[in-house]
Short mmCIF file of C-alpha atoms in Angstrom, two decimals:
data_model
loop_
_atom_site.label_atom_id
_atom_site.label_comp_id
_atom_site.label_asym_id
_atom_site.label_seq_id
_atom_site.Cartn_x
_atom_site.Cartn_y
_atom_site.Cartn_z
CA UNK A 58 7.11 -58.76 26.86
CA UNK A 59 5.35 -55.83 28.64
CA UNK A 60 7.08 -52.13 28.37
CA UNK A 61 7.62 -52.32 31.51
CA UNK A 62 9.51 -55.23 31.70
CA UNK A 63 11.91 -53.97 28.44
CA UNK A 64 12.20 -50.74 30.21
CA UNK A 65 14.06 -52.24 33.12
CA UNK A 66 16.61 -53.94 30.41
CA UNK A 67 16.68 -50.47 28.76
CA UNK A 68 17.91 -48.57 31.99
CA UNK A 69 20.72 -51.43 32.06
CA UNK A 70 21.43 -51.35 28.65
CA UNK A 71 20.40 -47.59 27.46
CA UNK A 72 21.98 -47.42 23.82
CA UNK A 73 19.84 -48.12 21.03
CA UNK A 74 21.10 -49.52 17.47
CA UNK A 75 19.01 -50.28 14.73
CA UNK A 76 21.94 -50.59 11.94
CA UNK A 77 24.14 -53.83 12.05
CA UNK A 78 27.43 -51.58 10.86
CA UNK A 79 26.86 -49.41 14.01
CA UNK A 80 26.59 -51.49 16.50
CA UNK A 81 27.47 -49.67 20.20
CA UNK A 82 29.06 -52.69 22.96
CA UNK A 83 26.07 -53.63 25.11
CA UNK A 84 23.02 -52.12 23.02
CA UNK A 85 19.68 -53.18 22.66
CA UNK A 86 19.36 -53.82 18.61
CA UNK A 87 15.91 -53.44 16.91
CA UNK A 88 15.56 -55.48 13.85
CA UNK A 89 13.64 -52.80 12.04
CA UNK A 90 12.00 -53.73 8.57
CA UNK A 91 11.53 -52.08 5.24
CA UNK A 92 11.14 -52.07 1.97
CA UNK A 93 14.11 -53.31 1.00
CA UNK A 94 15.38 -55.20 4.11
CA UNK A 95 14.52 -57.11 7.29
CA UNK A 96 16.20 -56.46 10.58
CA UNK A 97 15.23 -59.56 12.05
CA UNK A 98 17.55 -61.39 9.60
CA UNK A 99 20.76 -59.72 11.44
CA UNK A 100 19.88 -60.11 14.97
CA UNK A 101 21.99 -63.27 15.87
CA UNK A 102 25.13 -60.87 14.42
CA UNK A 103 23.86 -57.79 16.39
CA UNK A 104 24.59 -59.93 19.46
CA UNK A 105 27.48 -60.97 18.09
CA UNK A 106 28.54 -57.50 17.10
CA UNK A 107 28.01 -56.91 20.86
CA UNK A 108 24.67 -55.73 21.48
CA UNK A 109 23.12 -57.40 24.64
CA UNK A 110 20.01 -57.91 23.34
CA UNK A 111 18.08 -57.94 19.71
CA UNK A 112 14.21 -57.24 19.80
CA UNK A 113 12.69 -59.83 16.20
CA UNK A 114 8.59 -59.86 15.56
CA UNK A 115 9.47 -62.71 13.76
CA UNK A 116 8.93 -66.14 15.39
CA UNK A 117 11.61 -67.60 12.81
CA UNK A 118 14.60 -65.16 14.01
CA UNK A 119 14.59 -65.86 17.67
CA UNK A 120 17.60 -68.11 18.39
CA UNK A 121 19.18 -66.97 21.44
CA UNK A 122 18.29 -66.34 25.09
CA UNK A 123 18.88 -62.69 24.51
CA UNK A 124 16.69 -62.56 21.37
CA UNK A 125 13.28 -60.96 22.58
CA UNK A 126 10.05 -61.62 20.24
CA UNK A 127 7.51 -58.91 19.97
CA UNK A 128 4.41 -58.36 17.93
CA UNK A 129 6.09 -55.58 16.28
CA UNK A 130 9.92 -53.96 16.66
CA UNK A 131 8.88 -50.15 15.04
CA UNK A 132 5.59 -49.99 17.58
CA UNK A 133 7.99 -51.67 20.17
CA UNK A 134 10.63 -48.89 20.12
CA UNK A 135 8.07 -45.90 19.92
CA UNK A 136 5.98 -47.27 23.19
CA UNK A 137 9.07 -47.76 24.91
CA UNK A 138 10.32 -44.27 23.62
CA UNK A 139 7.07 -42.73 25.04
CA UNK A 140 7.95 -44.85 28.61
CA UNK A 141 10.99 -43.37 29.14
CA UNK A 142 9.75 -39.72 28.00
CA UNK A 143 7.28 -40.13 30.94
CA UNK A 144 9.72 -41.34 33.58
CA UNK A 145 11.73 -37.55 32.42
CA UNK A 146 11.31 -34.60 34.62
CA UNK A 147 12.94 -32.12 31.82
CA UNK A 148 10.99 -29.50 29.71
CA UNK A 149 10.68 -31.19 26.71
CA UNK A 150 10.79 -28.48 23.44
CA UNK A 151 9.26 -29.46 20.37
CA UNK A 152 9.43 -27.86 17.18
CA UNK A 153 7.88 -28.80 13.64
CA UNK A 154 7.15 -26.41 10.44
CA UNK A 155 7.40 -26.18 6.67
CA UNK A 156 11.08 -24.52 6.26
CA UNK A 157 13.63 -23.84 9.08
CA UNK A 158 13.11 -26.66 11.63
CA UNK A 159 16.69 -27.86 11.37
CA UNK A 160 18.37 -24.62 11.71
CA UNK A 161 16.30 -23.19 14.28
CA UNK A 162 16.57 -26.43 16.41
CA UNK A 163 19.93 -26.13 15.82
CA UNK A 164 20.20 -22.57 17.30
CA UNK A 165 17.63 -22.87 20.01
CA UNK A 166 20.29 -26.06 21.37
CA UNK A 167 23.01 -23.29 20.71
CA UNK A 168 21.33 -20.68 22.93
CA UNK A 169 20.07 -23.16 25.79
CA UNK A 170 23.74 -25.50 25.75
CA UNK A 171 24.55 -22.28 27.64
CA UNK A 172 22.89 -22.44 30.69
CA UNK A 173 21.77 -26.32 30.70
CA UNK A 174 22.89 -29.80 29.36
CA UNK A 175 20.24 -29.82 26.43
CA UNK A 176 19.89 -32.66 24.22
CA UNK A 177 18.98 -32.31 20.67
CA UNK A 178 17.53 -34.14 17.03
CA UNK A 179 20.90 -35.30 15.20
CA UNK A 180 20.35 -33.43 11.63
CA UNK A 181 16.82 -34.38 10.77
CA UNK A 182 16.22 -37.71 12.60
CA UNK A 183 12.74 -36.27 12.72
CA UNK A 184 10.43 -38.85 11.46
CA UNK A 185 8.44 -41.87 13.23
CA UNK A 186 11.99 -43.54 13.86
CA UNK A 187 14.01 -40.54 14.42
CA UNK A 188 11.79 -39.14 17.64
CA UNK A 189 11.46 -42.45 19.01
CA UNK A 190 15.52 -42.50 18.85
CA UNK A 191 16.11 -39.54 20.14
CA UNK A 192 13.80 -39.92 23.09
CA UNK A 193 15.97 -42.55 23.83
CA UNK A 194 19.51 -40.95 23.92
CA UNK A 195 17.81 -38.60 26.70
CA UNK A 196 19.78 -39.39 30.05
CA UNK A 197 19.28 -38.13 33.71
CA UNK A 198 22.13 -35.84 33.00
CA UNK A 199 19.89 -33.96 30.37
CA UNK A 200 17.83 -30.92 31.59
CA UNK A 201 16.15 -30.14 28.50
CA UNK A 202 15.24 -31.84 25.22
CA UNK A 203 14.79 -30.55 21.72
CA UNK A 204 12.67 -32.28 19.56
CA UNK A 205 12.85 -31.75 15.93
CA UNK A 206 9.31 -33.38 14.18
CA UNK A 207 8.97 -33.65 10.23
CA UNK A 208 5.97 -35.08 8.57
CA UNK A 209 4.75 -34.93 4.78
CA UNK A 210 1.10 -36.36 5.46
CA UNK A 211 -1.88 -35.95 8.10
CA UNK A 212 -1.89 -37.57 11.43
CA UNK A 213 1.86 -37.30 11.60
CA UNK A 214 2.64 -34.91 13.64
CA UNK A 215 -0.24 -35.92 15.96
CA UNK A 216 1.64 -39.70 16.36
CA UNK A 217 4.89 -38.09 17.14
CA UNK A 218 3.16 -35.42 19.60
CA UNK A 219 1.63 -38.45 21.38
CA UNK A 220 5.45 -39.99 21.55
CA UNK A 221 7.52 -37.08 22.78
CA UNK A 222 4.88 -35.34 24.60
CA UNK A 223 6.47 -32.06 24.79
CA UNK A 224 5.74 -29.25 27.28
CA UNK A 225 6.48 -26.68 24.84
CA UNK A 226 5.73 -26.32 21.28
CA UNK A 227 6.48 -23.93 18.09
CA UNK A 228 6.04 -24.09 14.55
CA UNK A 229 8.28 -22.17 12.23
CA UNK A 230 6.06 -21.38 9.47
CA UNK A 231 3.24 -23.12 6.96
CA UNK A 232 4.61 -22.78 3.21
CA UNK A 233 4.61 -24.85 0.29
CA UNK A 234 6.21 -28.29 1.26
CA UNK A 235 5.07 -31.72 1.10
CA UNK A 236 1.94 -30.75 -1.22
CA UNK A 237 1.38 -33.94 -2.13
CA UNK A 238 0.84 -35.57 1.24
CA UNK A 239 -0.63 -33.01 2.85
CA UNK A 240 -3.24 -31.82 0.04
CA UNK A 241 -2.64 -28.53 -0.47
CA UNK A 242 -1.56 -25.71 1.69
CA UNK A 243 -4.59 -25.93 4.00
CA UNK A 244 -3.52 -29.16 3.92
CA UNK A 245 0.33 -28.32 5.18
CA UNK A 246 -1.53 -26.09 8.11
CA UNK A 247 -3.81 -28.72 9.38
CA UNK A 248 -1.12 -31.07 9.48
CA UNK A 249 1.51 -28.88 10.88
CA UNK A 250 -1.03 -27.36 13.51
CA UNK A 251 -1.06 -30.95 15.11
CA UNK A 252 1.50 -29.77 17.40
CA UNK A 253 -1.40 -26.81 18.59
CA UNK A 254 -3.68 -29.51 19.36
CA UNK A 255 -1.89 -31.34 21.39
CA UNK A 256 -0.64 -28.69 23.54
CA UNK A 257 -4.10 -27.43 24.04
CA UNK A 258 -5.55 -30.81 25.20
CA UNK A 259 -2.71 -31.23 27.34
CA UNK A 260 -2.68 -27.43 28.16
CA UNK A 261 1.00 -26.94 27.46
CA UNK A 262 2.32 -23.86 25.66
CA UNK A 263 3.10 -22.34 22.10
CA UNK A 264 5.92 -20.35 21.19
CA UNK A 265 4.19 -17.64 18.80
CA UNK A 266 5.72 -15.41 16.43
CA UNK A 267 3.26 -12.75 16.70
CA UNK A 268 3.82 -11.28 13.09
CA UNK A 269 2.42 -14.76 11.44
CA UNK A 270 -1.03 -14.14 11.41
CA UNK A 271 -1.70 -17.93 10.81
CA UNK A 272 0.15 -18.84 14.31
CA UNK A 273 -1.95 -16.28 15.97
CA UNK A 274 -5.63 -17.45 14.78
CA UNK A 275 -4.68 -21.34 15.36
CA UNK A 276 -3.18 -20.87 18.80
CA UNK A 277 -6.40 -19.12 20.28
CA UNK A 278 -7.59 -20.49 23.51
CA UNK A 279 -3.80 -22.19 24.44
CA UNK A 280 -1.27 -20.72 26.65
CA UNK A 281 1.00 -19.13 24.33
CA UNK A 282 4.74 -17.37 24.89
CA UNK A 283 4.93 -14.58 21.90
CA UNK A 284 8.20 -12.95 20.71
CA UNK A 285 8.58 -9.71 22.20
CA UNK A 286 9.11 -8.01 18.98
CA UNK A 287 9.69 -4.64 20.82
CA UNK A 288 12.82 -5.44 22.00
CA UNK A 289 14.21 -7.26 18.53
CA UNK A 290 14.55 -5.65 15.50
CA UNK A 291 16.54 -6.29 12.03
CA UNK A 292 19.62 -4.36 11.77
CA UNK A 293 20.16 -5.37 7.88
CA UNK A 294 21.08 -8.35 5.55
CA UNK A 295 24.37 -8.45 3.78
CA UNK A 296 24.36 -11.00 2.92
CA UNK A 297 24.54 -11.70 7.25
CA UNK A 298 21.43 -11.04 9.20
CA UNK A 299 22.48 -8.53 12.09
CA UNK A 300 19.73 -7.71 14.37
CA UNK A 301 19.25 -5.94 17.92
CA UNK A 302 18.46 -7.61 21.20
CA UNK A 303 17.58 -5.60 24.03
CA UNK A 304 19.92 -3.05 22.53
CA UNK A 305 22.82 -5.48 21.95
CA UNK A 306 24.11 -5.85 18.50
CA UNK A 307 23.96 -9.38 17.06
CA UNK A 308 25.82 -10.57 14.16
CA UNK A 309 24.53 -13.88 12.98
CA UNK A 310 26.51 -16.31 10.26
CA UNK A 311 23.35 -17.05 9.05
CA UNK A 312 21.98 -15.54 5.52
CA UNK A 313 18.73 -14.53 4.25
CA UNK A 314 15.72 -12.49 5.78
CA UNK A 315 13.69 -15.32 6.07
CA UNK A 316 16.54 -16.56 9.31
CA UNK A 317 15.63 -13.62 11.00
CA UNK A 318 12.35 -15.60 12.39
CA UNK A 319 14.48 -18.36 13.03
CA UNK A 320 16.96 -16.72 14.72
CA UNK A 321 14.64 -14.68 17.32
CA UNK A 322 12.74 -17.96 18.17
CA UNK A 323 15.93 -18.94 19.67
CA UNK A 324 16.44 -15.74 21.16
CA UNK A 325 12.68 -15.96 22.46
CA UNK A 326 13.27 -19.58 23.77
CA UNK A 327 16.68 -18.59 25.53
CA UNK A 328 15.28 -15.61 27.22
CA UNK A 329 11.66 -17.52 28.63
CA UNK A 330 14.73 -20.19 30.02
CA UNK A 331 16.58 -17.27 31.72
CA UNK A 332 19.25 -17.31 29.56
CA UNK A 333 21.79 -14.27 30.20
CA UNK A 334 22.00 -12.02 27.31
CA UNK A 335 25.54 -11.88 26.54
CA UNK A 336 24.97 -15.79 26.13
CA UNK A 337 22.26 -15.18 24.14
CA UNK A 338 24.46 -13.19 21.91
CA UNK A 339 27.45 -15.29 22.19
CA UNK A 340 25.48 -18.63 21.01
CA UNK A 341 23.44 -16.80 17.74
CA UNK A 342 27.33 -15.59 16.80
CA UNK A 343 28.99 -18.66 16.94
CA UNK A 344 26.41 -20.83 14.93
CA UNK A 345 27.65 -21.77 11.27
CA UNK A 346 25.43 -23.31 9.18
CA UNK A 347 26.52 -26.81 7.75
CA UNK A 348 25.19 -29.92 5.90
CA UNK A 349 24.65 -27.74 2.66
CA UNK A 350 22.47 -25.66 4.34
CA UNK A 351 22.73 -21.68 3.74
CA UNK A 352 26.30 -22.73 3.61
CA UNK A 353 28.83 -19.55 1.78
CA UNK A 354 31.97 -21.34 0.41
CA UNK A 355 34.56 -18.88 -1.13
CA UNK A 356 36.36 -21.00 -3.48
CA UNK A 357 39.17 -20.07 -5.59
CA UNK A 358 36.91 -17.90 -8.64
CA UNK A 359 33.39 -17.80 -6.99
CA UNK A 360 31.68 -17.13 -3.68
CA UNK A 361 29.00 -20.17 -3.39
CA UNK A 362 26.00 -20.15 -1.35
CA UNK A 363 24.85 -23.75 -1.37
CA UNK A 364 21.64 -24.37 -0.08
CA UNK A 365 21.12 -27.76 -1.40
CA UNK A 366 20.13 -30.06 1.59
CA UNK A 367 16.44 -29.54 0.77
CA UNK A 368 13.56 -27.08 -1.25
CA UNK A 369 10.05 -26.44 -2.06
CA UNK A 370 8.12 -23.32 -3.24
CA UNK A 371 8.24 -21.23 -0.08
CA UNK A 372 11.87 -21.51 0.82
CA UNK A 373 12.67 -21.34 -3.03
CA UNK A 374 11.00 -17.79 -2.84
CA UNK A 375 11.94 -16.30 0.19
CA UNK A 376 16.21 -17.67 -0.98
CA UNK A 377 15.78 -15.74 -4.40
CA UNK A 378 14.16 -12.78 -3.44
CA UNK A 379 17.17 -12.44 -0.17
CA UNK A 380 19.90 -13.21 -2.76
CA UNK A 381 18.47 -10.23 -5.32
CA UNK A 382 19.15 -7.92 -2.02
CA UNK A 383 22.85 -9.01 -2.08
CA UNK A 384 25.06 -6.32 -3.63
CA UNK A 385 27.57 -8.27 -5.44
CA UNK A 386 28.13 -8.74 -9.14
CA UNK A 387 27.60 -10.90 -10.91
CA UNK A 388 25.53 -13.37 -9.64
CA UNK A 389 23.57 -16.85 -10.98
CA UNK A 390 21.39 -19.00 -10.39
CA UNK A 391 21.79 -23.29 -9.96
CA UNK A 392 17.96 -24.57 -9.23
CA UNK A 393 17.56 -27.78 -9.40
CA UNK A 394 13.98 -29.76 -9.39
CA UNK A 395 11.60 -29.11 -5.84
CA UNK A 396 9.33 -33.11 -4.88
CA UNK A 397 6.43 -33.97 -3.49
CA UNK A 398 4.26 -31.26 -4.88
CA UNK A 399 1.97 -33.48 -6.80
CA UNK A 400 -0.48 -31.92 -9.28
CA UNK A 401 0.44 -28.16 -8.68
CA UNK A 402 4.37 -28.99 -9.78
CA UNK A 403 4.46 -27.64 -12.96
CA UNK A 404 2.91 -24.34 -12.22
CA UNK A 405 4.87 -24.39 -8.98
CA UNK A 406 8.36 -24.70 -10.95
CA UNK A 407 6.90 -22.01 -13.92
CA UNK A 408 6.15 -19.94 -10.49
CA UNK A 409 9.99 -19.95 -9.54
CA UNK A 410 11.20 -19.60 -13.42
CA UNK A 411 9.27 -16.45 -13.58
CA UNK A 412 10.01 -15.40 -10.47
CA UNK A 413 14.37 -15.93 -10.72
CA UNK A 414 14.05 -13.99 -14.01
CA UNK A 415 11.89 -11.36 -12.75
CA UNK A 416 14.86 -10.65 -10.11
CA UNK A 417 17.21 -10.15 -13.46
CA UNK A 418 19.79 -12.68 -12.19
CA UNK A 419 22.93 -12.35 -14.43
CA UNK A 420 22.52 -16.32 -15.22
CA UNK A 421 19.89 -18.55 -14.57
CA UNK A 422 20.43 -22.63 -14.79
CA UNK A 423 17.44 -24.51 -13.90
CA UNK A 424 17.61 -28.96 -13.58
CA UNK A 425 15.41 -31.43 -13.35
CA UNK A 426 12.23 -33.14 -14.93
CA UNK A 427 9.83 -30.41 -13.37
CA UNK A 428 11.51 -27.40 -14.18
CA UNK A 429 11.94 -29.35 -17.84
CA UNK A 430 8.54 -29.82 -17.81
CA UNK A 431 7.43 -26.04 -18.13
CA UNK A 432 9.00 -25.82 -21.61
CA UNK A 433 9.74 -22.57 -20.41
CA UNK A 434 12.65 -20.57 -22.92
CA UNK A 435 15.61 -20.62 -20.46
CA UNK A 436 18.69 -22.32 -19.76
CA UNK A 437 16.74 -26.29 -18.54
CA UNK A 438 18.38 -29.55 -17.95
CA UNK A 439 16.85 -32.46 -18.03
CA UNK A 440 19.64 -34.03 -15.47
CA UNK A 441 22.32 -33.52 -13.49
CA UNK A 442 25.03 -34.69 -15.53
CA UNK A 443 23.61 -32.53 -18.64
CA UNK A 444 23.79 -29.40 -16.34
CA UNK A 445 27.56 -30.33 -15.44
CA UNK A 446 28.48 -30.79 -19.00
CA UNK A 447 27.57 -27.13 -19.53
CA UNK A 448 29.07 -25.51 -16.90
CA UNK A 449 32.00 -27.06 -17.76
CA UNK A 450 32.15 -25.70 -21.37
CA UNK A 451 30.92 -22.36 -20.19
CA UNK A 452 32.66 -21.52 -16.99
CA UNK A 453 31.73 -19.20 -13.95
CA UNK A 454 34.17 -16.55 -12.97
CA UNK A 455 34.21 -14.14 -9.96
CA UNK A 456 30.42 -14.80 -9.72
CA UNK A 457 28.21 -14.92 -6.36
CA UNK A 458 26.04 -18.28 -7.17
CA UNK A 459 22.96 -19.38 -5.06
CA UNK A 460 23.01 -22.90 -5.48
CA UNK A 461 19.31 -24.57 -4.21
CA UNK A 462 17.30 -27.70 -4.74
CA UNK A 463 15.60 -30.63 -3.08
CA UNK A 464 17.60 -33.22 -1.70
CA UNK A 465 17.25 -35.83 -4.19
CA UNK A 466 18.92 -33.55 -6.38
CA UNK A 467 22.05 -33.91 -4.89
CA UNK A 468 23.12 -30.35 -6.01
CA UNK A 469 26.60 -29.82 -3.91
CA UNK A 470 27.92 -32.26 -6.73
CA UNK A 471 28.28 -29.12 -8.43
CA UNK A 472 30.99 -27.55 -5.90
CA UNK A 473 33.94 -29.83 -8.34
CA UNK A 474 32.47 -27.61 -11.34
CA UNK A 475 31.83 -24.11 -10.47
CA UNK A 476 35.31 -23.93 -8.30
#
């Protein structure tokens, strides 16, 4: 069947279900494979389920009327995601980087919800499936799209520029993530700097943050929109960043230096949309983190900041060195094991063992198989459940505890312990 012609049952049937145990009334299902499970196998009960159509690309699988066979389902729902992107006449944003993405797509949705019907990445469906998805949820209601793009090898972020297409582009940073896919940091800014090419072939603009020196040198010769840094400025850090906009004071829920960027790309974003000020102001103060992200949890002995949704070197730098700033005492450490950084892991975790005792933390627990690894003479656990064990035997009390580590880690476990 030609894109065209699934397009037209698309615009009839415009809700898109790739999961059997979600299945919306009169959806289009994609049998989507991996490594662990065929789609194609549970497209007779999509339809029964209520979808109104399943798309198989296996011969084997089509049994019904409404069962359409295609040479592949995945390249099948990204071509017809990049149809219906160019039947849209919205700006579409799109926004990719090593640390940040989530949170500053998050407030940039926040700032523009306030003036338009914006449509945004749910959490980090930001991969080869995830943009082709949300591409799809876009409607004729929708006056602007936010795009949220991860990758964690080359070419990546090229394939999902070619899908979304997006009129306007920024990167949040280039830092330590992904190492081992990408090859290195130069690696991280080739990759990442994808987005730059595309928007210079297709002569689109960049959102700059003029203080990154990196964003400045790859974004010559493309139409770029750069913070205006003389009306913003950082107001302080504790532990809340408050900053100033065009001489209005803004206090963010959001904690950490390092949000400051993130925060003023939204601010940047809002403004070049015509945003009004006061809803500038209104939408940066009324974002709370979530999804164990820069998350502070009083509990009933300890204030937690759990920051446990994800981690790598950079992000596990800039979170230590803004938690040192805070003023209260006591305060410890939970770092659990950063992924993906291939041969530079052990001298990456040794980096971030020196570094959290250089900062003269009151306690410092460190868990996983890298940080194990260094042999370094601090408090290491092999695994999670040795970690737990301790702090069970040895309590914290009326502590402030940073709490970070890469997903797979699974660190908010630890909110039952350190209550």
């Amino acid at each position: 069947m030609e894109i065209s012609s699934l397009y037209k049952i698309y615009l009839e049937h415009p809700l898109v279900d790739t999961d059997t145990r979600k299945i919306s009334k009169n959806s289009i299902f994609f049998a989507l494979k991996g490594d662990n499970f065929n789609g194609n196998k549970f497209a007779e009960q999509a339809l029964k389920l209520g979808a109104s159509y399943a798309i198989v690309d296996e011969k084997e699988y089509k049994t019904h009327k409404n069962i359409i066979l295609v040479d592949n389902v995945l390249s099948t729902l990204q071509k017809l995601a990049n149809y219906h992107r160019k039947q849209l006449n919205i700006p579409v944003i799109a926004l990719t980087g090593s640390n940040g993405k989530t949170t500053t797509k998050e407030l940039i949705n926040c700032v523009l919800s306030k003036k338009f019907n914006t449509l945004a990445t749910n959490g980090n469906f930001n991969n080869h499936i995830g943009v082709p998805l949300t591409l799809l949820r876009i409607t004729k209601n929708h006056e602007i799209a936010i795009i949220e793009m991860g990758a964690n090898h080359q070419k990546e972020i090229e394939f999902l520029s070619s899908i979304c297409e997006p009129d306007f582009g920024y990167i949040t940073n280039f830092g330590k993530a992904h190492l081992e896919g990408f090859g290195g940091v130069e690696g991280v800014i080739k990759g990442k700097s994808e987005l730059y090419t595309f928007l210079k072939e297709n002569d689109k603009t960049a959102f700059v943050n003029p203080d990154d020196k990196i964003q400045i040198d790859k974004t010559k010769n493309i139409k770029t929109i750069f913070f205006n840094l003389e009306k913003l400025s950082l107001l302080e850090v504790n532990p809340f960043v408050k900053l100033s906009y065009k001489n209005e004071e803004i206090q963010s829920q959001l904690i950490g230096k390092y949000n400051y960027s993130n925060i003023i790309a939204a601010i940047t974003i809002g403004n070049h949309f015509d945003v009004s000020t006061n809803d500038i102001k209104s939408a940066i103060e009324s974002y709370i983190p979530k999804n164990n992200r820069s998350q502070i949890i009083k509990t009933e002995h300890n204030k937690i900041i759990l920051d446990a949704y994800n981690a790598n070197p950079s992000s596990m730098k800039v979170a230590l060195e803004s938690f040192a700033l805070l003023k209260e005492k006591p305060k410890a450490i939970i770092l659990g094991d950063m992924f993906e950084l291939g041969n530079d892991s052990i001298q990456e975790h040794k980096n971030i063992i020196d570094l959290a005792t250089s900062l003269t933390f009151d306690k410092c627990f460190f868990v996983g198989e890298n940080f194990l690894k260094t042999e370094s003479n601090i408090n290491l656990y092999k695994t999670f459940e040795e970690l737990k064990e301790s702090l069970e035997k040895d309590s914290l009390y009326n502590y402030s505890i940073l709490v970070k580590g890469s997903r797979g880690m699974q660190l908010e476990r630890l909110l039952e312990v350190i209550n």
